[in-house]
Amino acid sequence: PRRHGGTVASFGDTVRQLLRIGVPITVAGGAMSLMTLLDQSLVLGTLQGRLGLSAQAAAELYGQYTFGMTLFVLPPSFIYPLSVSLIPAITQARTRHDEDAAARLTSSALRITALLALPMGAGLSVLAEPILLLLYPAVPETAQAAAGHLTVLGIASIFVCLMVVTNGILQAHGREKLPIWTLLSGGVLKVVTNYLMVADPAIGIQGAPVGTLYSYALIVVLNMIAVYRCTRGRVDFFRCLWRPALCAAVMALASRPCFTLLSAHVSQNLATLVTIAAAALVYTVMALALGAVTAEDLRHLKISEKWVHRLGLR
């Protein structure tokens, strides 16, 4: 009986430990969905309750916003697999008490995330209207109305990507509850900004993407402070982010003039596609030239050694 009681106690402890770790991780993993639900409730309620719009008028305005939201969720979808693949390696390094290796893996995760997120977010922001018109040719008026939202949401998507990876890093360091608190902080800011901006007749629905940007930016700042403390200052955020940021800035500055020039000679859709391809080429060349990506980063992404050597990376 004593052995049976011990077995029951052991099982109960295991269940409690799984719940203690699993529930916070699950909540943090659904952060974007939770924020979207909160956003929908707040924006529609504010448009009807504070601005006095009818349900149909509020739904039409929110529908324009969701056109931008559809593309806003795209960049983070590329980051979730990265987080899943790199975070266990950080956990293993910490299990071996190799804090230097854990810090290197953390830096690599941040650098790879920035390499992927910055060009996607900047591209969506700079080419918001052409991309929306390319994807939604049947409703050009709605696509044009949604362009202003996507211009802001494109930048916000960068912070979502950084939120995803920093959440994973904190979980790998045994701080799985921290992302919940940072998520709550972002949610509070979202409530406040929506109340102040969407309820302002001069701003209206245009305040919704701004509130989204502010809330995710706050979450990332808080997460990065926590990551810095967890790694005891071993991670240099500036070194991880400045090269991808510079490459993305140059790419964004070149994209709009390129599209304007091309659209004067070819169809707008073709101009959009060529501009996207040219922007990707410019970004890739600059990233390789500045050393924004390392051989170790590509190995983490399961890129074969043959390509690592072809690119001349170390």
mmCIF file of C-alpha atoms in Angstrom:
data_model
loop_
_atom_site.group_PDB
_atom_site.id
_atom_site.type_symbol
_atom_site.label_atom_id
_atom_site.label_comp_id
_atom_site.label_asym_id
_atom_site.label_seq_id
_atom_site.Cartn_x
_atom_site.Cartn_y
_atom_site.Cartn_z
ATOM 1 C CA PRO A 1 0.000 0.000 0.000
ATOM 2 C CA ARG A 2 2.821 2.325 0.831
ATOM 3 C CA ARG A 3 4.403 1.579 -2.522
ATOM 4 C CA HIS A 4 1.058 2.170 -4.216
ATOM 5 C CA GLY A 5 0.642 5.450 -2.359
ATOM 6 C CA GLY A 6 4.111 6.474 -3.445
ATOM 7 C CA THR A 7 3.234 5.668 -7.041
ATOM 8 C CA VAL A 8 0.066 7.752 -6.861
ATOM 9 C CA ALA A 9 1.964 10.654 -5.299
ATOM 10 C CA SER A 10 4.644 10.417 -7.967
ATOM 11 C CA PHE A 11 2.043 10.442 -10.731
ATOM 12 C CA GLY A 12 0.260 13.388 -9.138
ATOM 13 C CA ASP A 13 3.511 15.322 -8.879
ATOM 14 C CA THR A 14 4.226 14.598 -12.527
ATOM 15 C CA VAL A 15 0.800 15.835 -13.599
ATOM 16 C CA ARG A 16 1.147 18.997 -11.531
ATOM 17 C CA GLN A 17 4.591 19.675 -12.974
ATOM 18 C CA LEU A 18 3.333 19.143 -16.522
ATOM 19 C CA LEU A 19 0.456 21.539 -15.893
ATOM 20 C CA ARG A 20 2.755 24.088 -14.248
ATOM 21 C CA ILE A 21 5.011 24.098 -17.295
ATOM 22 C CA GLY A 22 2.565 23.202 -20.064
ATOM 23 C CA VAL A 23 -0.211 25.679 -19.345
ATOM 24 C CA PRO A 24 2.026 28.800 -19.481
ATOM 25 C CA ILE A 25 3.708 27.520 -22.649
ATOM 26 C CA THR A 26 0.309 26.864 -24.258
ATOM 27 C CA VAL A 27 -0.981 30.309 -23.321
ATOM 28 C CA ALA A 28 2.184 31.980 -24.633
ATOM 29 C CA GLY A 29 1.976 29.919 -27.835
ATOM 30 C CA GLY A 30 -1.527 31.244 -28.438
ATOM 31 C CA ALA A 31 -0.533 34.842 -27.694
ATOM 32 C CA MET A 32 -1.209 36.055 -31.218
ATOM 33 C CA SER A 33 -4.656 34.433 -31.360
ATOM 34 C CA LEU A 34 -5.569 35.852 -27.959
ATOM 35 C CA MET A 35 -4.454 39.338 -28.985
ATOM 36 C CA THR A 36 -6.444 39.086 -32.216
ATOM 37 C CA LEU A 37 -9.608 38.100 -30.337
ATOM 38 C CA LEU A 38 -9.092 40.966 -27.904
ATOM 39 C CA ASP A 39 -8.504 43.329 -30.800
ATOM 40 C CA GLN A 40 -11.673 42.296 -32.598
ATOM 41 C CA SER A 41 -13.813 42.721 -29.500
ATOM 42 C CA LEU A 42 -12.309 46.086 -28.602
ATOM 43 C CA VAL A 43 -12.351 47.615 -32.075
ATOM 44 C CA LEU A 44 -15.884 46.596 -32.995
ATOM 45 C CA GLY A 45 -17.189 47.597 -29.575
ATOM 46 C CA THR A 46 -15.457 50.981 -29.725
ATOM 47 C CA LEU A 47 -16.641 51.750 -33.258
ATOM 48 C CA GLN A 48 -20.249 51.079 -32.276
ATOM 49 C CA GLY A 49 -20.261 52.233 -28.663
ATOM 50 C CA ARG A 50 -18.022 55.302 -28.797
ATOM 51 C CA LEU A 51 -18.358 56.468 -32.399
ATOM 52 C CA GLY A 52 -22.007 55.502 -32.776
ATOM 53 C CA LEU A 53 -21.591 53.494 -35.986
ATOM 54 C CA SER A 54 -24.110 50.874 -36.973
ATOM 55 C CA ALA A 55 -23.133 47.211 -36.765
ATOM 56 C CA GLN A 56 -22.898 47.051 -40.569
ATOM 57 C CA ALA A 57 -20.704 50.155 -40.873
ATOM 58 C CA ALA A 58 -18.414 48.943 -38.083
ATOM 59 C CA ALA A 59 -18.156 45.518 -39.722
ATOM 60 C CA GLU A 60 -17.217 47.097 -43.060
ATOM 61 C CA LEU A 61 -14.427 49.135 -41.486
ATOM 62 C CA TYR A 62 -13.167 46.151 -39.534
ATOM 63 C CA GLY A 63 -13.298 44.081 -42.722
ATOM 64 C CA GLN A 64 -10.794 46.470 -44.315
ATOM 65 C CA TYR A 65 -8.591 46.033 -41.262
ATOM 66 C CA THR A 66 -8.746 42.235 -41.523
ATOM 67 C CA PHE A 67 -7.433 42.405 -45.092
ATOM 68 C CA GLY A 68 -4.222 43.765 -43.626
ATOM 69 C CA MET A 69 -4.361 41.287 -40.735
ATOM 70 C CA THR A 70 -4.421 38.383 -43.189
ATOM 71 C CA LEU A 71 -0.895 39.246 -44.373
ATOM 72 C CA PHE A 72 0.204 40.416 -40.929
ATOM 73 C CA VAL A 73 0.060 36.838 -39.604
ATOM 74 C CA LEU A 74 2.193 35.473 -42.463
ATOM 75 C CA PRO A 75 5.763 36.319 -41.274
ATOM 76 C CA PRO A 76 5.292 34.756 -37.799
ATOM 77 C CA SER A 77 4.250 31.477 -39.438
ATOM 78 C CA PHE A 78 7.836 31.120 -40.695
ATOM 79 C CA ILE A 79 9.258 31.786 -37.233
ATOM 80 C CA TYR A 80 7.335 29.153 -35.252
ATOM 81 C CA PRO A 81 9.266 26.206 -36.840
ATOM 82 C CA LEU A 82 12.530 28.042 -36.135
ATOM 83 C CA SER A 83 11.576 28.444 -32.490
ATOM 84 C CA VAL A 84 10.627 24.777 -32.228
ATOM 85 C CA SER A 85 13.968 23.658 -33.719
ATOM 86 C CA LEU A 86 16.340 25.960 -31.806
ATOM 87 C CA ILE A 87 14.804 26.149 -28.348
ATOM 88 C CA PRO A 88 15.477 22.462 -27.444
ATOM 89 C CA ALA A 89 19.143 23.018 -28.275
ATOM 90 C CA ILE A 90 19.247 25.912 -25.801
ATOM 91 C CA THR A 91 17.593 23.725 -23.181
ATOM 92 C CA GLN A 92 20.167 20.973 -23.744
ATOM 93 C CA ALA A 93 23.031 23.438 -23.381
ATOM 94 C CA ARG A 94 21.606 24.692 -20.096
ATOM 95 C CA THR A 95 21.100 21.115 -18.895
ATOM 96 C CA ARG A 96 24.852 20.591 -19.446
ATOM 97 C CA HIS A 97 25.447 23.847 -17.511
ATOM 98 C CA ASP A 98 27.131 25.248 -20.627
ATOM 99 C CA GLU A 99 25.876 28.817 -20.329
ATOM 100 C CA ASP A 100 28.217 30.095 -23.055
ATOM 101 C CA ALA A 101 26.779 27.617 -25.573
ATOM 102 C CA ALA A 102 23.257 28.554 -24.490
ATOM 103 C CA ALA A 103 24.081 32.231 -25.040
ATOM 104 C CA ARG A 104 25.507 31.504 -28.510
ATOM 105 C CA LEU A 105 22.373 29.570 -29.467
ATOM 106 C CA THR A 106 20.189 32.358 -28.090
ATOM 107 C CA SER A 107 22.100 34.917 -30.171
ATOM 108 C CA SER A 108 21.777 32.724 -33.241
ATOM 109 C CA ALA A 109 18.013 32.342 -32.714
ATOM 110 C CA LEU A 110 17.602 36.123 -32.474
ATOM 111 C CA ARG A 111 19.826 36.741 -35.486
ATOM 112 C CA ILE A 112 18.036 34.206 -37.705
ATOM 113 C CA THR A 113 14.650 35.569 -36.632
ATOM 114 C CA ALA A 114 15.743 39.096 -37.509
ATOM 115 C CA LEU A 115 17.132 37.907 -40.850
ATOM 116 C CA LEU A 116 13.748 36.466 -41.786
ATOM 117 C CA ALA A 117 11.346 38.852 -40.064
ATOM 118 C CA LEU A 118 12.844 42.233 -40.952
ATOM 119 C CA PRO A 119 12.709 41.936 -44.764
ATOM 120 C CA MET A 120 9.236 40.388 -44.705
ATOM 121 C CA GLY A 121 7.820 43.041 -42.393
ATOM 122 C CA ALA A 122 9.560 45.924 -44.170
ATOM 123 C CA GLY A 123 8.436 44.624 -47.554
ATOM 124 C CA LEU A 124 4.803 44.358 -46.458
ATOM 125 C CA SER A 125 4.964 47.884 -45.069
ATOM 126 C CA VAL A 126 6.619 49.586 -48.042
ATOM 127 C CA LEU A 127 4.694 47.702 -50.752
ATOM 128 C CA ALA A 128 1.404 47.382 -48.852
ATOM 129 C CA GLU A 129 -0.921 48.713 -51.557
ATOM 130 C CA PRO A 130 0.682 46.946 -54.559
ATOM 131 C CA ILE A 131 0.733 43.625 -52.700
ATOM 132 C CA LEU A 132 -2.907 43.925 -51.626
ATOM 133 C CA LEU A 133 -4.005 44.879 -55.148
ATOM 134 C CA LEU A 134 -2.055 41.891 -56.490
ATOM 135 C CA LEU A 135 -3.750 39.487 -54.085
ATOM 136 C CA TYR A 136 -7.259 40.987 -54.145
ATOM 137 C CA PRO A 137 -7.895 42.252 -57.686
ATOM 138 C CA ALA A 138 -11.637 41.671 -57.385
ATOM 139 C CA VAL A 139 -12.034 44.276 -54.613
ATOM 140 C CA PRO A 140 -9.568 47.065 -55.423
ATOM 141 C CA GLU A 141 -11.352 49.677 -53.269
ATOM 142 C CA THR A 142 -11.133 47.499 -50.171
ATOM 143 C CA ALA A 143 -7.522 46.604 -50.947
ATOM 144 C CA GLN A 144 -6.585 50.267 -51.235
ATOM 145 C CA ALA A 145 -8.401 51.085 -47.996
ATOM 146 C CA ALA A 146 -6.531 48.263 -46.235
ATOM 147 C CA ALA A 147 -3.133 49.491 -47.440
ATOM 148 C CA GLY A 148 -2.841 52.023 -44.633
ATOM 149 C CA HIS A 149 -3.445 49.270 -42.084
ATOM 150 C CA LEU A 150 -0.870 46.939 -43.629
ATOM 151 C CA THR A 151 1.738 49.706 -43.720
ATOM 152 C CA VAL A 152 1.657 49.748 -39.907
ATOM 153 C CA LEU A 153 0.970 46.033 -39.449
ATOM 154 C CA GLY A 154 3.991 45.125 -41.575
ATOM 155 C CA ILE A 155 6.241 46.723 -38.959
ATOM 156 C CA ALA A 156 4.159 45.163 -36.173
ATOM 157 C CA SER A 157 4.724 41.695 -37.683
ATOM 158 C CA ILE A 158 8.457 42.101 -37.022
ATOM 159 C CA PHE A 159 7.737 42.483 -33.324
ATOM 160 C CA VAL A 160 5.417 39.475 -33.396
ATOM 161 C CA CYS A 161 8.264 37.366 -34.812
ATOM 162 C CA LEU A 162 10.625 38.615 -32.112
ATOM 163 C CA MET A 163 7.944 37.909 -29.497
ATOM 164 C CA VAL A 164 7.658 34.311 -30.695
ATOM 165 C CA VAL A 165 11.378 33.616 -30.462
ATOM 166 C CA THR A 166 11.925 35.459 -27.177
ATOM 167 C CA ASN A 167 8.984 33.580 -25.649
ATOM 168 C CA GLY A 168 10.689 30.343 -26.659
ATOM 169 C CA ILE A 169 14.046 31.497 -25.293
ATOM 170 C CA LEU A 170 12.497 32.366 -21.934
ATOM 171 C CA GLN A 171 10.796 28.970 -21.815
ATOM 172 C CA ALA A 172 14.124 27.272 -22.587
ATOM 173 C CA HIS A 173 15.637 29.130 -19.621
ATOM 174 C CA GLY A 174 12.910 27.880 -17.303
ATOM 175 C CA ARG A 175 11.009 31.170 -17.211
ATOM 176 C CA GLU A 176 7.859 29.865 -18.855
ATOM 177 C CA LYS A 177 5.550 32.111 -16.793
ATOM 178 C CA LEU A 178 7.199 35.390 -17.810
ATOM 179 C CA PRO A 179 5.688 35.469 -21.338
ATOM 180 C CA ILE A 180 2.224 35.399 -19.759
ATOM 181 C CA TRP A 181 2.963 38.557 -17.762
ATOM 182 C CA THR A 182 4.461 40.345 -20.769
ATOM 183 C CA LEU A 183 1.435 39.265 -22.816
ATOM 184 C CA LEU A 184 -0.867 40.754 -20.172
ATOM 185 C CA SER A 185 1.135 43.987 -20.261
ATOM 186 C CA GLY A 186 0.745 44.164 -24.030
ATOM 187 C CA GLY A 187 -2.968 43.429 -23.714
ATOM 188 C CA VAL A 188 -3.425 46.283 -21.237
ATOM 189 C CA LEU A 189 -1.622 48.671 -23.577
ATOM 190 C CA LYS A 190 -3.790 47.436 -26.450
ATOM 191 C CA VAL A 191 -6.930 48.227 -24.445
ATOM 192 C CA VAL A 192 -5.679 51.716 -23.572
ATOM 193 C CA THR A 193 -4.511 52.632 -27.094
ATOM 194 C CA ASN A 194 -7.712 51.343 -28.675
ATOM 195 C CA TYR A 195 -9.794 53.292 -26.176
ATOM 196 C CA LEU A 196 -7.857 56.503 -26.844
ATOM 197 C CA MET A 197 -7.275 56.213 -30.590
ATOM 198 C CA VAL A 198 -10.102 54.205 -32.156
ATOM 199 C CA ALA A 199 -12.608 56.212 -30.128
ATOM 200 C CA ASP A 200 -11.205 59.445 -31.581
ATOM 201 C CA PRO A 201 -13.330 60.381 -34.626
ATOM 202 C CA ALA A 202 -10.268 61.909 -36.305
ATOM 203 C CA ILE A 203 -8.435 58.557 -36.147
ATOM 204 C CA GLY A 204 -11.077 55.850 -35.945
ATOM 205 C CA ILE A 205 -10.183 52.434 -37.336
ATOM 206 C CA GLN A 206 -6.717 53.692 -38.287
ATOM 207 C CA GLY A 207 -5.831 53.552 -34.604
ATOM 208 C CA ALA A 208 -6.294 49.762 -34.464
ATOM 209 C CA PRO A 209 -3.034 48.785 -36.240
ATOM 210 C CA VAL A 210 -1.144 51.435 -34.268
ATOM 211 C CA GLY A 211 -2.397 49.881 -31.039
ATOM 212 C CA THR A 212 -1.311 46.472 -32.313
ATOM 213 C CA LEU A 213 2.164 47.802 -33.078
ATOM 214 C CA TYR A 214 2.516 49.422 -29.654
ATOM 215 C CA SER A 215 1.345 46.333 -27.769
ATOM 216 C CA TYR A 216 3.691 43.890 -29.515
ATOM 217 C CA ALA A 217 6.604 46.330 -29.260
ATOM 218 C CA LEU A 218 6.070 46.524 -25.489
ATOM 219 C CA ILE A 219 5.969 42.724 -25.202
ATOM 220 C CA VAL A 220 9.253 42.402 -27.110
ATOM 221 C CA VAL A 221 11.004 45.066 -25.021
ATOM 222 C CA LEU A 222 9.940 43.339 -21.799
ATOM 223 C CA ASN A 223 10.924 39.923 -23.162
ATOM 224 C CA MET A 224 14.347 41.153 -24.231
ATOM 225 C CA ILE A 225 14.991 42.647 -20.803
ATOM 226 C CA ALA A 226 14.106 39.259 -19.304
ATOM 227 C CA VAL A 227 16.329 37.398 -21.805
ATOM 228 C CA TYR A 228 19.228 39.727 -20.998
ATOM 229 C CA ARG A 229 18.845 38.947 -17.313
ATOM 230 C CA CYS A 230 18.456 35.209 -17.884
ATOM 231 C CA THR A 231 21.672 35.075 -19.911
ATOM 232 C CA ARG A 232 23.448 37.431 -17.475
ATOM 233 C CA GLY A 233 24.322 39.872 -20.223
ATOM 234 C CA ARG A 234 25.928 37.283 -22.492
ATOM 235 C CA VAL A 235 23.622 38.162 -25.421
ATOM 236 C CA ASP A 236 24.436 41.357 -27.326
ATOM 237 C CA PHE A 237 21.152 42.417 -28.917
ATOM 238 C CA PHE A 238 22.763 45.184 -30.952
ATOM 239 C CA ARG A 239 25.220 42.781 -32.586
ATOM 240 C CA CYS A 240 22.401 40.338 -33.315
ATOM 241 C CA LEU A 241 20.089 42.885 -34.921
ATOM 242 C CA TRP A 242 21.987 45.780 -36.507
ATOM 243 C CA ARG A 243 23.133 44.015 -39.690
ATOM 244 C CA PRO A 244 19.712 42.558 -40.585
ATOM 245 C CA ALA A 245 18.137 45.933 -39.731
ATOM 246 C CA LEU A 246 20.547 47.805 -42.029
ATOM 247 C CA CYS A 247 19.973 45.344 -44.872
ATOM 248 C CA ALA A 248 16.188 45.606 -44.462
ATOM 249 C CA ALA A 249 16.334 49.418 -44.378
ATOM 250 C CA VAL A 250 18.336 49.573 -47.633
ATOM 251 C CA MET A 251 15.999 47.048 -49.234
ATOM 252 C CA ALA A 252 12.928 49.054 -48.183
ATOM 253 C CA LEU A 253 14.386 52.342 -49.430
ATOM 254 C CA ALA A 254 15.160 50.772 -52.808
ATOM 255 C CA SER A 255 11.837 48.949 -53.195
ATOM 256 C CA ARG A 256 9.452 51.868 -53.565
ATOM 257 C CA PRO A 257 11.441 53.764 -56.264
ATOM 258 C CA CYS A 258 11.930 50.462 -58.077
ATOM 259 C CA PHE A 259 8.179 49.803 -58.090
ATOM 260 C CA THR A 260 7.394 53.357 -59.208
ATOM 261 C CA LEU A 261 9.847 53.102 -62.098
ATOM 262 C CA LEU A 262 8.641 49.682 -63.220
ATOM 263 C CA SER A 263 4.926 50.484 -62.949
ATOM 264 C CA ALA A 264 5.408 53.319 -65.444
ATOM 265 C CA HIS A 265 6.436 50.795 -68.116
ATOM 266 C CA VAL A 266 4.719 47.494 -67.263
ATOM 267 C CA SER A 267 1.509 46.392 -65.552
ATOM 268 C CA GLN A 268 1.236 47.045 -61.834
ATOM 269 C CA ASN A 269 1.056 43.351 -60.943
ATOM 270 C CA LEU A 270 4.193 42.557 -62.937
ATOM 271 C CA ALA A 271 5.932 45.556 -61.417
ATOM 272 C CA THR A 272 5.016 44.262 -57.953
ATOM 273 C CA LEU A 273 6.383 40.787 -58.611
ATOM 274 C CA VAL A 274 9.628 42.063 -60.144
ATOM 275 C CA THR A 275 10.096 44.534 -57.293
ATOM 276 C CA ILE A 276 9.656 41.775 -54.700
ATOM 277 C CA ALA A 277 12.211 39.604 -56.498
ATOM 278 C CA ALA A 278 14.670 42.492 -56.807
ATOM 279 C CA ALA A 279 14.205 43.411 -53.135
ATOM 280 C CA ALA A 280 14.894 39.817 -52.081
ATOM 281 C CA LEU A 281 18.058 39.786 -54.204
ATOM 282 C CA VAL A 282 19.286 43.096 -52.770
ATOM 283 C CA TYR A 283 18.645 41.910 -49.233
ATOM 284 C CA THR A 284 20.388 38.560 -49.763
ATOM 285 C CA VAL A 285 23.480 40.118 -51.338
ATOM 286 C CA MET A 286 23.755 42.713 -48.575
ATOM 287 C CA ALA A 287 23.239 40.128 -45.823
ATOM 288 C CA LEU A 288 26.056 37.986 -47.209
ATOM 289 C CA ALA A 289 28.334 40.969 -47.820
ATOM 290 C CA LEU A 290 27.882 42.342 -44.294
ATOM 291 C CA GLY A 291 28.165 38.958 -42.629
ATOM 292 C CA ALA A 292 24.641 39.171 -41.246
ATOM 293 C CA VAL A 293 24.385 35.373 -41.501
ATOM 294 C CA THR A 294 27.010 32.904 -40.308
ATOM 295 C CA ALA A 295 27.772 29.286 -41.149
ATOM 296 C CA GLU A 296 26.540 28.265 -37.705
ATOM 297 C CA ASP A 297 23.199 29.988 -38.373
ATOM 298 C CA LEU A 298 22.719 28.015 -41.582
ATOM 299 C CA ARG A 299 23.612 24.770 -39.843
ATOM 300 C CA HIS A 300 20.899 25.470 -37.284
ATOM 301 C CA LEU A 301 18.501 25.838 -40.228
ATOM 302 C CA LYS A 302 19.629 22.410 -41.508
ATOM 303 C CA ILE A 303 21.277 23.909 -44.591
ATOM 304 C CA SER A 304 23.754 21.446 -46.115
ATOM 305 C CA GLU A 305 27.493 22.029 -45.734
ATOM 306 C CA LYS A 306 27.788 22.225 -49.513
ATOM 307 C CA TRP A 307 25.755 25.438 -49.588
ATOM 308 C CA VAL A 308 27.592 26.809 -46.570
ATOM 309 C CA HIS A 309 30.893 26.430 -48.429
ATOM 310 C CA ARG A 310 29.458 27.789 -51.687
ATOM 311 C CA LEU A 311 28.368 30.937 -49.915
ATOM 312 C CA GLY A 312 31.840 31.314 -48.448
ATOM 313 C CA LEU A 313 30.589 31.475 -44.866
ATOM 314 C CA ARG A 314 32.589 30.625 -41.799
#
